[in-house]
Short mmCIF file of C-alpha atoms in Angstrom, two decimals:
data_model
loop_
_atom_site.label_atom_id
_atom_site.label_comp_id
_atom_site.label_asym_id
_atom_site.label_seq_id
_atom_site.Cartn_x
_atom_site.Cartn_y
_atom_site.Cartn_z
CA MET Z 1 19.58 -25.80 3.57
CA THR Z 2 16.57 -25.57 0.91
CA ALA Z 3 14.91 -22.54 1.09
CA ARG Z 4 11.05 -21.98 1.67
CA ARG Z 5 8.32 -20.22 -0.10
CA TRP Z 6 6.58 -17.66 1.94
CA ALA Z 7 3.32 -16.43 0.77
CA ILE Z 8 2.83 -12.07 2.26
CA LEU Z 9 -0.67 -10.59 2.56
CA LEU Z 10 0.29 -6.56 1.90
CA GLU Z 11 -1.87 -3.55 2.72
CA TYR Z 12 -0.74 -0.55 1.11
CA ASP Z 13 -2.31 2.91 -0.16
CA GLY Z 14 -1.58 3.05 -3.86
CA ALA Z 15 -1.06 7.16 -3.51
CA GLY Z 16 2.35 8.48 -4.95
CA PHE Z 17 3.76 4.97 -6.40
CA VAL Z 18 3.93 4.15 -10.17
CA GLY Z 19 2.10 0.73 -9.26
CA TRP Z 20 3.58 -2.12 -8.41
CA GLN Z 21 5.74 -3.16 -11.28
CA THR Z 22 9.28 -1.25 -10.95
CA GLN Z 23 9.32 1.29 -13.07
CA ALA Z 24 12.50 3.20 -14.91
CA ALA Z 25 11.73 6.13 -12.93
CA GLY Z 26 9.37 6.64 -9.79
CA LEU Z 27 8.62 4.25 -6.66
CA ALA Z 28 7.19 1.13 -7.27
CA ILE Z 29 5.88 -1.01 -4.57
CA GLN Z 30 7.86 -3.98 -5.73
CA THR Z 31 10.85 -1.99 -5.67
CA ILE Z 32 10.02 -1.77 -1.68
CA VAL Z 33 8.94 -4.96 -1.13
CA GLU Z 34 12.01 -6.88 -2.66
CA ASN Z 35 14.24 -4.09 -1.15
CA ALA Z 36 12.79 -5.49 2.08
CA VAL Z 37 12.91 -9.15 1.68
CA SER Z 38 16.36 -8.55 -0.01
CA ARG Z 39 17.37 -7.12 3.03
CA LEU Z 40 16.61 -9.90 4.88
CA ALA Z 41 17.81 -12.38 3.00
CA GLY Z 42 21.15 -10.62 2.30
CA GLY Z 43 20.67 -10.53 -0.93
CA PRO Z 44 18.69 -9.89 -4.41
CA VAL Z 45 15.46 -11.68 -4.12
CA ALA Z 46 12.62 -11.02 -6.88
CA CYS Z 47 8.90 -11.51 -5.76
CA VAL Z 48 5.82 -12.74 -8.02
CA THR Z 49 2.43 -10.71 -6.84
CA ALA Z 50 -0.90 -11.79 -7.55
CA GLY Z 51 -1.61 -8.74 -9.47
CA ARG Z 52 0.08 -6.10 -10.49
CA THR Z 53 -1.92 -2.95 -9.68
CA ASP Z 54 -1.82 0.32 -11.69
CA ALA Z 55 -0.32 3.45 -10.40
CA GLY Z 56 -2.78 4.86 -7.69
CA VAL Z 57 -4.78 1.88 -6.82
CA HIS Z 58 -4.72 0.90 -3.42
CA ALA Z 59 -5.16 -2.57 -1.68
CA LEU Z 60 -6.09 -4.49 1.62
CA GLY Z 61 -5.26 -8.04 0.40
CA GLN Z 62 -2.49 -8.06 -1.89
CA VAL Z 63 -0.81 -11.61 -1.87
CA VAL Z 64 3.11 -11.87 -2.95
CA HIS Z 65 4.99 -14.60 -2.60
CA PHE Z 66 9.08 -15.39 -2.87
CA ASP Z 67 11.75 -17.96 -1.93
CA LEU Z 68 14.03 -17.17 1.60
CA GLU Z 69 16.62 -19.60 2.58
CA ARG Z 70 17.17 -17.97 5.87
CA GLU Z 71 14.87 -19.77 8.55
CA ILE Z 72 12.50 -17.40 10.54
CA GLU Z 73 9.16 -17.38 12.28
CA PRO Z 74 6.25 -15.95 10.60
CA ALA Z 75 5.57 -13.20 13.38
CA LYS Z 76 9.15 -12.20 13.00
CA LEU Z 77 9.36 -12.36 9.14
CA VAL Z 78 6.51 -9.85 9.41
CA GLN Z 79 7.79 -7.81 12.00
CA ALA Z 80 11.18 -7.58 9.89
CA LEU Z 81 9.54 -6.89 6.58
CA ASN Z 82 7.46 -3.85 8.33
CA PHE Z 83 10.68 -2.68 9.15
CA HIS Z 84 12.98 -2.66 6.24
CA THR Z 85 9.13 -1.10 4.21
CA LYS Z 86 9.41 2.26 6.89
CA PRO Z 87 8.40 4.93 6.08
CA HIS Z 88 6.47 3.78 3.37
CA ARG Z 89 2.78 2.91 3.76
CA VAL Z 90 3.15 -0.87 2.44
CA VAL Z 91 3.01 -3.16 5.12
CA ALA Z 92 2.87 -7.13 5.88
CA LEU Z 93 -0.10 -8.40 7.41
CA ARG Z 94 0.60 -12.12 7.43
CA ALA Z 95 3.63 -14.66 6.00
CA VAL Z 96 2.51 -17.90 5.71
CA VAL Z 97 4.84 -21.19 4.12
CA VAL Z 98 3.41 -22.66 0.73
CA PRO Z 99 4.44 -25.38 -1.07
CA ASP Z 100 7.33 -24.98 -3.30
CA ASP Z 101 5.43 -25.04 -6.62
CA TRP Z 102 2.83 -22.62 -5.21
CA SER Z 103 2.36 -19.50 -6.62
CA ALA Z 104 0.80 -15.95 -5.70
CA ARG Z 105 -0.63 -15.53 -9.14
CA PHE Z 106 -0.92 -18.79 -11.34
CA SER Z 107 -2.12 -20.29 -7.87
CA ALA Z 108 -4.92 -17.66 -7.10
CA THR Z 109 -8.54 -18.59 -7.94
CA GLY Z 110 -10.24 -15.34 -7.57
CA ARG Z 111 -9.38 -11.60 -7.04
CA ALA Z 112 -12.10 -9.20 -5.59
CA TYR Z 113 -11.86 -5.75 -6.14
CA ARG Z 114 -13.59 -2.62 -4.64
CA TYR Z 115 -14.32 0.78 -6.53
CA VAL Z 116 -15.67 3.93 -4.53
CA ILE Z 117 -17.09 6.63 -6.02
CA LEU Z 118 -18.05 9.18 -3.56
CA ASN Z 119 -21.43 11.11 -5.81
CA ARG Z 120 -22.25 14.45 -3.87
CA ARG Z 121 -21.28 18.23 -4.94
CA ALA Z 122 -18.79 19.13 -2.07
CA ARG Z 123 -15.07 17.34 -3.14
CA PRO Z 124 -13.70 15.07 -0.77
CA GLY Z 125 -12.56 16.11 2.22
CA LEU Z 126 -11.30 12.87 4.38
CA GLU Z 127 -11.39 10.65 1.22
CA ALA Z 128 -9.64 12.41 -1.14
CA GLY Z 129 -7.43 10.31 -2.84
CA ARG Z 130 -8.84 7.34 -2.18
CA VAL Z 131 -12.41 7.40 -4.21
CA TRP Z 132 -13.81 9.08 -7.64
CA HIS Z 133 -15.72 12.50 -7.00
CA LEU Z 134 -18.34 12.76 -9.22
CA PRO Z 135 -20.61 15.55 -8.37
CA GLN Z 136 -23.43 15.04 -10.56
CA ALA Z 137 -26.50 12.77 -9.20
CA LEU Z 138 -25.90 9.08 -10.41
CA ASP Z 139 -28.67 6.46 -10.75
CA ALA Z 140 -26.92 3.86 -8.98
CA ALA Z 141 -30.05 1.25 -9.85
CA ALA Z 142 -29.55 1.81 -13.84
CA MET Z 143 -25.87 1.08 -12.94
CA ALA Z 144 -26.53 -1.90 -10.77
CA ALA Z 145 -29.11 -3.26 -13.70
CA ALA Z 146 -26.05 -2.32 -16.23
CA ALA Z 147 -23.77 -4.50 -14.08
CA ARG Z 148 -25.84 -7.60 -14.59
CA HIS Z 149 -25.20 -8.13 -17.94
CA LEU Z 150 -21.56 -8.32 -17.96
CA LEU Z 151 -22.13 -11.17 -15.58
CA GLY Z 152 -20.79 -14.56 -16.46
CA ARG Z 153 -18.13 -15.80 -19.31
CA HIS Z 154 -17.81 -13.44 -21.93
CA ASP Z 155 -14.78 -11.62 -24.50
CA PHE Z 156 -14.30 -8.65 -22.75
CA THR Z 157 -12.52 -6.90 -25.65
CA SER Z 158 -14.69 -3.97 -25.04
CA PHE Z 159 -13.17 -3.34 -21.66
CA ARG Z 160 -9.96 -4.60 -22.02
CA ALA Z 161 -6.60 -2.25 -22.03
CA ALA Z 162 -4.82 -1.63 -25.54
CA ALA Z 163 -1.37 -2.60 -23.39
CA CYS Z 164 -3.28 -5.86 -21.80
CA GLN Z 165 -0.68 -8.40 -22.25
CA ALA Z 166 -3.04 -11.74 -22.01
CA LYS Z 167 -3.38 -14.29 -24.46
CA SER Z 168 -7.24 -14.09 -24.60
CA PRO Z 169 -9.93 -11.50 -23.84
CA MET Z 170 -12.47 -14.29 -22.32
CA ARG Z 171 -13.00 -13.98 -18.62
CA THR Z 172 -15.79 -15.03 -16.28
CA LEU Z 173 -17.15 -12.08 -14.02
CA ASP Z 174 -18.50 -13.81 -10.80
CA ARG Z 175 -19.50 -10.79 -9.51
CA LEU Z 176 -20.60 -6.89 -9.91
CA ASP Z 177 -22.39 -5.11 -7.76
CA VAL Z 178 -23.22 -1.45 -7.47
CA THR Z 179 -24.51 -0.48 -3.96
CA ARG Z 180 -25.35 3.07 -2.62
CA HIS Z 181 -24.69 3.97 0.98
CA GLY Z 182 -25.64 8.04 1.54
CA ASP Z 183 -23.03 10.05 -1.14
CA VAL Z 184 -20.94 6.76 -1.46
CA ILE Z 185 -21.43 4.26 -4.70
CA GLU Z 186 -19.53 1.20 -3.72
CA ILE Z 187 -19.01 -1.19 -6.55
CA VAL Z 188 -17.47 -4.72 -5.67
CA ALA Z 189 -16.23 -7.15 -8.60
CA GLU Z 190 -15.04 -10.52 -8.95
CA ALA Z 191 -13.41 -12.89 -11.06
CA ARG Z 192 -10.78 -15.62 -11.06
CA SER Z 193 -9.03 -12.91 -12.64
CA PHE Z 194 -9.35 -9.85 -14.78
CA LEU Z 195 -7.75 -8.30 -18.37
CA HIS Z 196 -5.72 -4.89 -17.47
CA HIS Z 197 -7.82 -1.89 -16.33
CA GLN Z 198 -11.25 -3.88 -16.70
CA VAL Z 199 -12.71 -2.66 -13.33
CA ARG Z 200 -11.74 0.62 -14.22
CA ASN Z 201 -13.11 0.34 -17.67
CA MET Z 202 -16.14 -1.09 -16.95
CA VAL Z 203 -16.61 1.41 -13.76
CA GLY Z 204 -16.37 4.53 -16.45
CA THR Z 205 -18.77 2.78 -18.20
CA LEU Z 206 -21.40 2.24 -15.22
CA LYS Z 207 -20.88 6.19 -14.86
CA PHE Z 208 -22.00 6.53 -18.25
CA ILE Z 209 -25.07 4.41 -17.50
CA GLY Z 210 -25.10 6.31 -14.02
CA GLU Z 211 -25.38 9.48 -15.89
CA GLY Z 212 -28.32 8.63 -18.14
CA ARG Z 213 -26.32 9.47 -21.00
CA TRP Z 214 -26.61 5.61 -21.85
CA ALA Z 215 -29.34 3.23 -20.97
CA PRO Z 216 -28.45 0.56 -19.04
CA ASP Z 217 -28.98 -2.24 -21.72
CA VAL Z 218 -26.19 -0.80 -23.64
CA THR Z 219 -23.81 -2.80 -21.80
CA ALA Z 220 -24.83 -5.84 -23.57
CA GLU Z 221 -24.04 -4.16 -26.78
CA ILE Z 222 -20.95 -2.92 -26.05
CA LEU Z 223 -19.60 -7.00 -25.16
CA ALA Z 224 -20.94 -8.26 -28.17
CA ALA Z 225 -19.19 -5.18 -30.00
CA ALA Z 226 -15.58 -6.33 -28.94
CA ASP Z 227 -14.64 -3.06 -29.43
CA ARG Z 228 -12.60 -0.92 -26.92
CA SER Z 229 -14.44 2.22 -28.00
CA ARG Z 230 -17.66 1.37 -27.59
CA ALA Z 231 -17.24 1.09 -23.86
CA GLY Z 232 -16.62 4.25 -21.30
CA PRO Z 233 -13.70 6.11 -20.31
CA THR Z 234 -11.06 4.21 -17.60
CA ALA Z 235 -12.11 5.37 -14.65
CA PRO Z 236 -9.49 6.90 -12.60
CA PRO Z 237 -7.30 4.54 -10.01
CA GLU Z 238 -7.71 6.07 -6.75
CA GLY Z 239 -11.10 4.84 -5.97
CA LEU Z 240 -9.69 1.47 -6.43
CA PHE Z 241 -8.69 -1.26 -4.23
CA LEU Z 242 -7.73 -4.80 -4.50
CA THR Z 243 -9.79 -6.29 -1.28
CA ALA Z 244 -8.77 -10.09 -1.56
CA VAL Z 245 -7.36 -12.77 -3.54
CA ARG Z 246 -8.59 -16.12 -2.89
CA TYR Z 247 -6.80 -19.42 -3.07
CA ALA Z 248 -7.92 -23.07 -2.49
CA PRO Z 249 -6.31 -24.56 0.09
CA THR Z 250 -7.07 -20.93 1.92
CA VAL Z 251 -3.52 -19.54 2.37
CA PHE Z 252 -4.97 -17.06 4.92
CA ASP Z 253 -7.57 -17.86 7.18
CA MET O 1 -30.53 44.67 4.03
CA THR O 2 -30.58 42.55 7.52
CA ALA O 3 -27.71 39.84 7.70
CA ARG O 4 -28.78 36.39 7.68
CA ARG O 5 -27.40 33.32 9.93
CA TRP O 6 -26.43 30.24 8.38
CA ALA O 7 -25.59 27.17 9.67
CA ILE O 8 -23.16 24.85 7.30
CA LEU O 9 -22.20 21.54 7.73
CA LEU O 10 -18.32 20.96 7.44
CA GLU O 11 -15.97 17.81 7.01
CA TYR O 12 -12.09 17.75 7.40
CA ASP O 13 -9.21 16.00 7.48
CA GLY O 14 -7.38 17.24 10.92
CA ALA O 15 -4.30 16.14 9.43
CA GLY O 16 -1.81 18.98 9.31
CA PHE O 17 -3.85 21.68 11.34
CA VAL O 18 -3.68 23.23 14.55
CA GLY O 19 -6.75 22.04 15.53
CA TRP O 20 -10.31 24.18 14.80
CA GLN O 21 -9.23 27.00 17.16
CA THR O 22 -6.69 29.87 15.15
CA GLN O 23 -3.60 30.24 16.74
CA ALA O 24 -0.58 32.18 16.88
CA ALA O 25 1.45 29.61 14.52
CA GLY O 26 0.34 27.04 12.64
CA LEU O 27 -3.37 26.77 10.16
CA ALA O 28 -6.06 26.66 11.70
CA ILE O 29 -8.99 25.14 10.24
CA GLN O 30 -11.16 27.97 11.69
CA THR O 31 -8.63 30.21 9.89
CA ILE O 32 -9.52 28.35 6.36
CA VAL O 33 -13.57 28.84 6.96
CA GLU O 34 -13.06 32.07 7.97
CA ASN O 35 -11.24 33.19 5.26
CA ALA O 36 -13.76 31.75 2.83
CA VAL O 37 -16.32 33.56 4.21
CA SER O 38 -14.26 37.18 4.63
CA ARG O 39 -13.83 36.60 0.55
CA LEU O 40 -17.57 35.77 0.42
CA ALA O 41 -18.41 38.53 2.44
CA GLY O 42 -15.48 41.18 1.40
CA GLY O 43 -15.11 41.79 4.81
CA PRO O 44 -14.15 39.98 7.75
CA VAL O 45 -16.68 37.35 9.08
CA ALA O 46 -16.35 35.43 12.54
CA CYS O 47 -17.48 31.95 12.58
CA VAL O 48 -19.00 29.87 15.79
CA THR O 49 -18.10 26.28 15.83
CA ALA O 50 -20.25 23.49 17.64
CA GLY O 51 -16.66 21.53 19.19
CA ARG O 52 -13.52 23.36 18.77
CA THR O 53 -11.75 20.23 17.66
CA ASP O 54 -8.03 19.68 18.94
CA ALA O 55 -5.19 19.32 16.45
CA GLY O 56 -5.14 16.32 14.48
CA VAL O 57 -9.13 15.67 15.13
CA HIS O 58 -11.00 14.71 11.93
CA ALA O 59 -14.65 16.43 11.33
CA LEU O 60 -17.10 14.36 9.05
CA GLY O 61 -20.00 16.32 10.88
CA GLN O 62 -18.88 19.31 12.27
CA VAL O 63 -21.12 22.66 12.50
CA VAL O 64 -20.41 26.53 12.15
CA HIS O 65 -22.71 29.15 12.24
CA PHE O 66 -22.51 32.85 10.80
CA ASP O 67 -23.79 36.21 9.46
CA LEU O 68 -23.73 37.19 5.88
CA GLU O 69 -25.27 40.35 4.54
CA ARG O 70 -25.04 39.06 0.98
CA GLU O 71 -28.25 37.01 -0.49
CA ILE O 72 -26.82 33.93 -1.70
CA GLU O 73 -28.43 30.00 -2.57
CA PRO O 74 -27.47 27.29 -0.20
CA ALA O 75 -26.01 25.65 -2.85
CA LYS O 76 -23.97 28.89 -4.29
CA LEU O 77 -23.09 29.28 -1.12
CA VAL O 78 -21.34 25.61 -0.52
CA GLN O 79 -19.59 26.11 -3.59
CA ALA O 80 -18.20 29.17 -2.91
CA LEU O 81 -17.11 27.97 0.69
CA ASN O 82 -15.58 24.71 -1.49
CA PHE O 83 -13.78 27.23 -4.12
CA HIS O 84 -12.07 29.45 -1.10
CA THR O 85 -11.27 26.42 0.98
CA LYS O 86 -9.30 24.68 -1.86
CA PRO O 87 -6.58 23.23 -1.72
CA HIS O 88 -7.19 22.42 2.13
CA ARG O 89 -8.94 19.12 2.65
CA VAL O 90 -11.80 21.41 4.69
CA VAL O 91 -15.33 21.20 2.54
CA ALA O 92 -18.45 22.32 3.41
CA LEU O 93 -21.29 19.86 2.77
CA ARG O 94 -24.38 21.58 3.09
CA ALA O 95 -25.37 25.42 4.24
CA VAL O 96 -29.10 26.28 5.84
CA VAL O 97 -30.83 29.18 6.51
CA VAL O 98 -31.28 29.26 10.48
CA PRO O 99 -32.70 31.62 13.03
CA ASP O 100 -31.20 35.21 13.92
CA ASP O 101 -30.45 33.52 17.49
CA TRP O 102 -29.71 30.06 16.70
CA SER O 103 -25.99 28.81 18.04
CA ALA O 104 -23.78 26.01 16.19
CA ARG O 105 -22.52 26.00 19.81
CA PHE O 106 -25.46 27.20 22.54
CA SER O 107 -28.27 25.30 20.20
CA ALA O 108 -26.36 21.97 20.29
CA THR O 109 -28.44 18.99 22.14
CA GLY O 110 -25.66 16.08 21.32
CA ARG O 111 -22.44 15.60 20.07
CA ALA O 112 -21.32 12.58 19.06
CA TYR O 113 -17.42 10.93 18.23
CA ARG O 114 -16.19 8.09 16.57
CA TYR O 115 -12.94 6.99 17.62
CA VAL O 116 -10.82 4.35 15.51
CA ILE O 117 -7.82 1.83 17.56
CA LEU O 118 -6.47 0.01 14.66
CA ASN O 119 -5.24 -3.71 17.13
CA ARG O 120 -2.80 -5.85 14.98
CA ARG O 121 0.76 -6.56 14.90
CA ALA O 122 1.45 -4.37 11.73
CA ARG O 123 1.36 -0.89 11.49
CA PRO O 124 -1.63 0.74 9.32
CA GLY O 125 -0.77 1.28 5.61
CA LEU O 126 -4.27 3.02 4.28
CA GLU O 127 -5.41 4.21 7.45
CA ALA O 128 -2.24 6.34 8.62
CA GLY O 129 -3.49 9.17 10.12
CA ARG O 130 -6.93 8.07 10.83
CA VAL O 131 -6.69 5.26 13.87
CA TRP O 132 -4.58 4.76 17.08
CA HIS O 133 -2.21 1.90 15.71
CA LEU O 134 -1.90 -0.44 19.24
CA PRO O 135 -0.55 -3.68 18.12
CA GLN O 136 -0.56 -5.41 21.50
CA ALA O 137 -4.26 -7.80 21.51
CA LEU O 138 -7.30 -5.45 23.11
CA ASP O 139 -10.05 -7.59 25.23
CA ALA O 140 -12.64 -5.62 23.30
CA ALA O 141 -15.33 -7.02 25.99
CA ALA O 142 -13.52 -5.96 28.68
CA MET O 143 -13.46 -2.29 27.07
CA ALA O 144 -17.28 -2.23 26.83
CA ALA O 145 -17.53 -3.67 30.11
CA ALA O 146 -15.54 -0.88 31.84
CA ALA O 147 -17.24 1.64 29.40
CA ARG O 148 -20.86 0.93 30.96
CA HIS O 149 -19.26 2.45 34.21
CA LEU O 150 -19.67 5.84 32.40
CA LEU O 151 -22.92 5.92 31.28
CA GLY O 152 -25.33 8.44 32.87
CA ARG O 153 -24.45 12.16 34.66
CA HIS O 154 -21.26 11.78 36.66
CA ASP O 155 -18.26 14.14 37.90
CA PHE O 156 -16.09 13.91 34.62
CA THR O 157 -13.38 15.80 36.80
CA SER O 158 -10.74 12.14 36.33
CA PHE O 159 -11.13 12.69 32.04
CA ARG O 160 -11.05 16.35 32.28
CA ALA O 161 -8.18 18.10 30.62
CA ALA O 162 -6.23 20.63 32.93
CA ALA O 163 -6.64 23.41 31.04
CA CYS O 164 -10.29 22.90 30.29
CA GLN O 165 -12.66 25.80 30.44
CA ALA O 166 -16.31 24.27 31.60
CA LYS O 167 -17.55 25.72 34.46
CA SER O 168 -18.74 22.67 35.33
CA PRO O 169 -17.13 19.21 35.09
CA MET O 170 -21.03 17.41 35.66
CA ARG O 171 -21.39 15.66 31.94
CA THR O 172 -24.60 13.51 31.06
CA LEU O 173 -22.77 10.67 28.68
CA ASP O 174 -25.48 8.98 26.83
CA ARG O 175 -23.49 6.34 25.12
CA LEU O 176 -20.33 4.66 25.03
CA ASP O 177 -20.45 1.79 22.42
CA VAL O 178 -17.06 -0.09 22.32
CA THR O 179 -17.17 -2.79 19.14
CA ARG O 180 -14.63 -4.61 17.31
CA HIS O 181 -14.73 -5.56 13.76
CA GLY O 182 -11.51 -7.70 12.66
CA ASP O 183 -8.60 -5.68 13.94
CA VAL O 184 -10.46 -2.67 14.07
CA ILE O 185 -11.80 -1.61 17.54
CA GLU O 186 -14.65 1.30 17.08
CA ILE O 187 -16.03 3.43 20.35
CA VAL O 188 -18.90 5.84 19.60
CA ALA O 189 -19.74 8.32 22.25
CA GLU O 190 -22.71 10.16 22.42
CA ALA O 191 -23.66 13.11 25.11
CA ARG O 192 -24.91 16.85 24.82
CA SER O 193 -21.66 17.93 25.40
CA PHE O 194 -18.02 16.91 26.42
CA LEU O 195 -15.39 18.06 28.73
CA HIS O 196 -12.25 19.06 27.46
CA HIS O 197 -10.05 15.89 26.21
CA GLN O 198 -12.95 14.00 27.86
CA VAL O 199 -13.09 11.38 24.55
CA ARG O 200 -9.57 10.52 24.15
CA ASN O 201 -9.11 10.87 28.12
CA MET O 202 -11.95 7.46 28.37
CA VAL O 203 -10.57 6.26 24.99
CA GLY O 204 -7.08 6.09 26.75
CA THR O 205 -8.63 5.02 30.02
CA LEU O 206 -9.96 2.05 28.23
CA LYS O 207 -7.12 0.67 26.70
CA PHE O 208 -5.41 -0.27 30.13
CA ILE O 209 -8.40 -2.26 30.06
CA GLY O 210 -8.38 -3.13 26.94
CA GLU O 211 -4.53 -4.59 27.99
CA GLY O 212 -5.60 -6.34 30.96
CA ARG O 213 -3.47 -3.73 33.36
CA TRP O 214 -6.86 -2.72 34.95
CA ALA O 215 -10.05 -4.42 36.00
CA PRO O 216 -13.18 -3.34 33.87
CA ASP O 217 -14.75 -1.90 37.67
CA VAL O 218 -11.55 0.62 37.82
CA THR O 219 -13.82 3.18 35.72
CA ALA O 220 -16.28 3.26 38.72
CA GLU O 221 -13.81 4.19 41.20
CA ILE O 222 -11.95 6.53 38.83
CA LEU O 223 -15.06 8.54 38.29
CA ALA O 224 -15.58 8.80 42.08
CA ALA O 225 -12.20 9.64 42.39
CA ALA O 226 -12.66 12.76 41.00
CA ASP O 227 -8.84 13.10 40.28
CA ARG O 228 -7.25 13.36 36.20
CA SER O 229 -4.47 11.44 37.77
CA ARG O 230 -6.47 8.59 38.35
CA ALA O 231 -7.38 8.00 34.55
CA GLY O 232 -5.52 6.58 31.88
CA PRO O 233 -3.21 8.80 29.72
CA THR O 234 -4.94 10.87 26.67
CA ALA O 235 -5.49 8.63 23.87
CA PRO O 236 -3.87 10.76 20.75
CA PRO O 237 -6.20 13.05 18.33
CA GLU O 238 -5.80 11.31 14.92
CA GLY O 239 -8.10 8.24 15.78
CA LEU O 240 -10.82 10.52 16.80
CA PHE O 241 -13.84 11.80 13.98
CA LEU O 242 -16.55 14.11 15.19
CA THR O 243 -19.16 12.49 13.74
CA ALA O 244 -22.18 14.67 14.02
CA VAL O 245 -23.89 17.82 15.77
CA ARG O 246 -27.48 17.14 16.77
CA TYR O 247 -30.10 19.68 17.04
CA ALA O 248 -33.77 19.93 17.98
CA PRO O 249 -35.70 21.16 15.36
CA THR O 250 -32.70 19.30 12.85
CA VAL O 251 -30.94 21.90 10.76
CA PHE O 252 -29.34 19.45 8.61
CA ASP O 253 -32.32 16.56 7.17
#
């Protein structure tokens, strides 16, 4: 029989992992997922992901695909994957058969991230490991104003990690909202795709603006400079969540 | 100089603790807080809490009081407490001087709890330890209908732990809302005070109704029976959060 291609919706807690991608040392989410699929397949199976999240980054809606020869019902596949990923905080939420030429990575039409800042004096109690704790009062309105300069199609070299493997630094940022809810500042970023560390580098820059160290307009100058050294530092990974990957047509209703 | 009475707003992750109250074995939140205050005071100080949360129960807005002779600014007291509670996930959020006869426990005019059920097949990834995972689909509307029978002043013997030390089983339940948000069912309970395990026993009963095992009207019969064996089991502690304690006048704006 021929193999079928499966798309899987995944949730994970990034704490304690070296990130999505399998590394020489440390436990990767890819390793856990591929081991689980390989147990089902009875042989090695490779997974392709929509986004290779960094060490410590969480996912509520990561998507991967792989090919499986074995016939299985979607619900049974989810159940079997979740059996084999135990006891790790990596779980499959949905499984859908997709066309043979569909790719979790290349078919994606959008990625959505959320970054959470806990802006209060006291360190996090319940949310430790899921927020960037910034004790100094931040001006969220100034951060929101600064974020608006980054919207649209630009050369994002200033917000790109040195290790970034993308061919072009051009990206179209569709959304970068900054909103305060009490002690929490939430930043939502959406684009077709992002450069390596782009979201965390934008957040690190917005932090400088929130502190009043830089004026909101400076983000336009930083973009124009196309120079990583002009932007702020990389925000830590633990505040970042990959919330959704979008496809057209939709895969997970 | 005379001692001043302080009210402290606390947040904690209940995982790994034996609960609020100091026990012969295991680490209690009370021990961590009293040790921190005692370090500041230079001698033993006892804390009184608004609610002695069970092992595993979390708090976003617990309140305690204690008396301290030492003069200190509120912000410095919060900072010092948070230094001494490290590395535990127990943090002070606010400190306010209150009258000498004020009690975190006896001056409280209301307690609010949230209980979170994750109602999906897949086990929790990110929310492990902060939800009750129930894989079978629950009818939240039936649970909400059942909850309404419990509102008002009643003898809550059917929902009271055998170990409960309250003199009377009469309590007035002001709020018991059940709402579904996607895979999450949230139950919000408010009353002047609750019996031991009352919220968890109500949630365990609502679970039976959500499963269709019992009709929503059965909660009225269970109340009238005044018999613990008639209600459902005690829901696990990890889904429960003490969200707020109310005082009149308000202590923490």
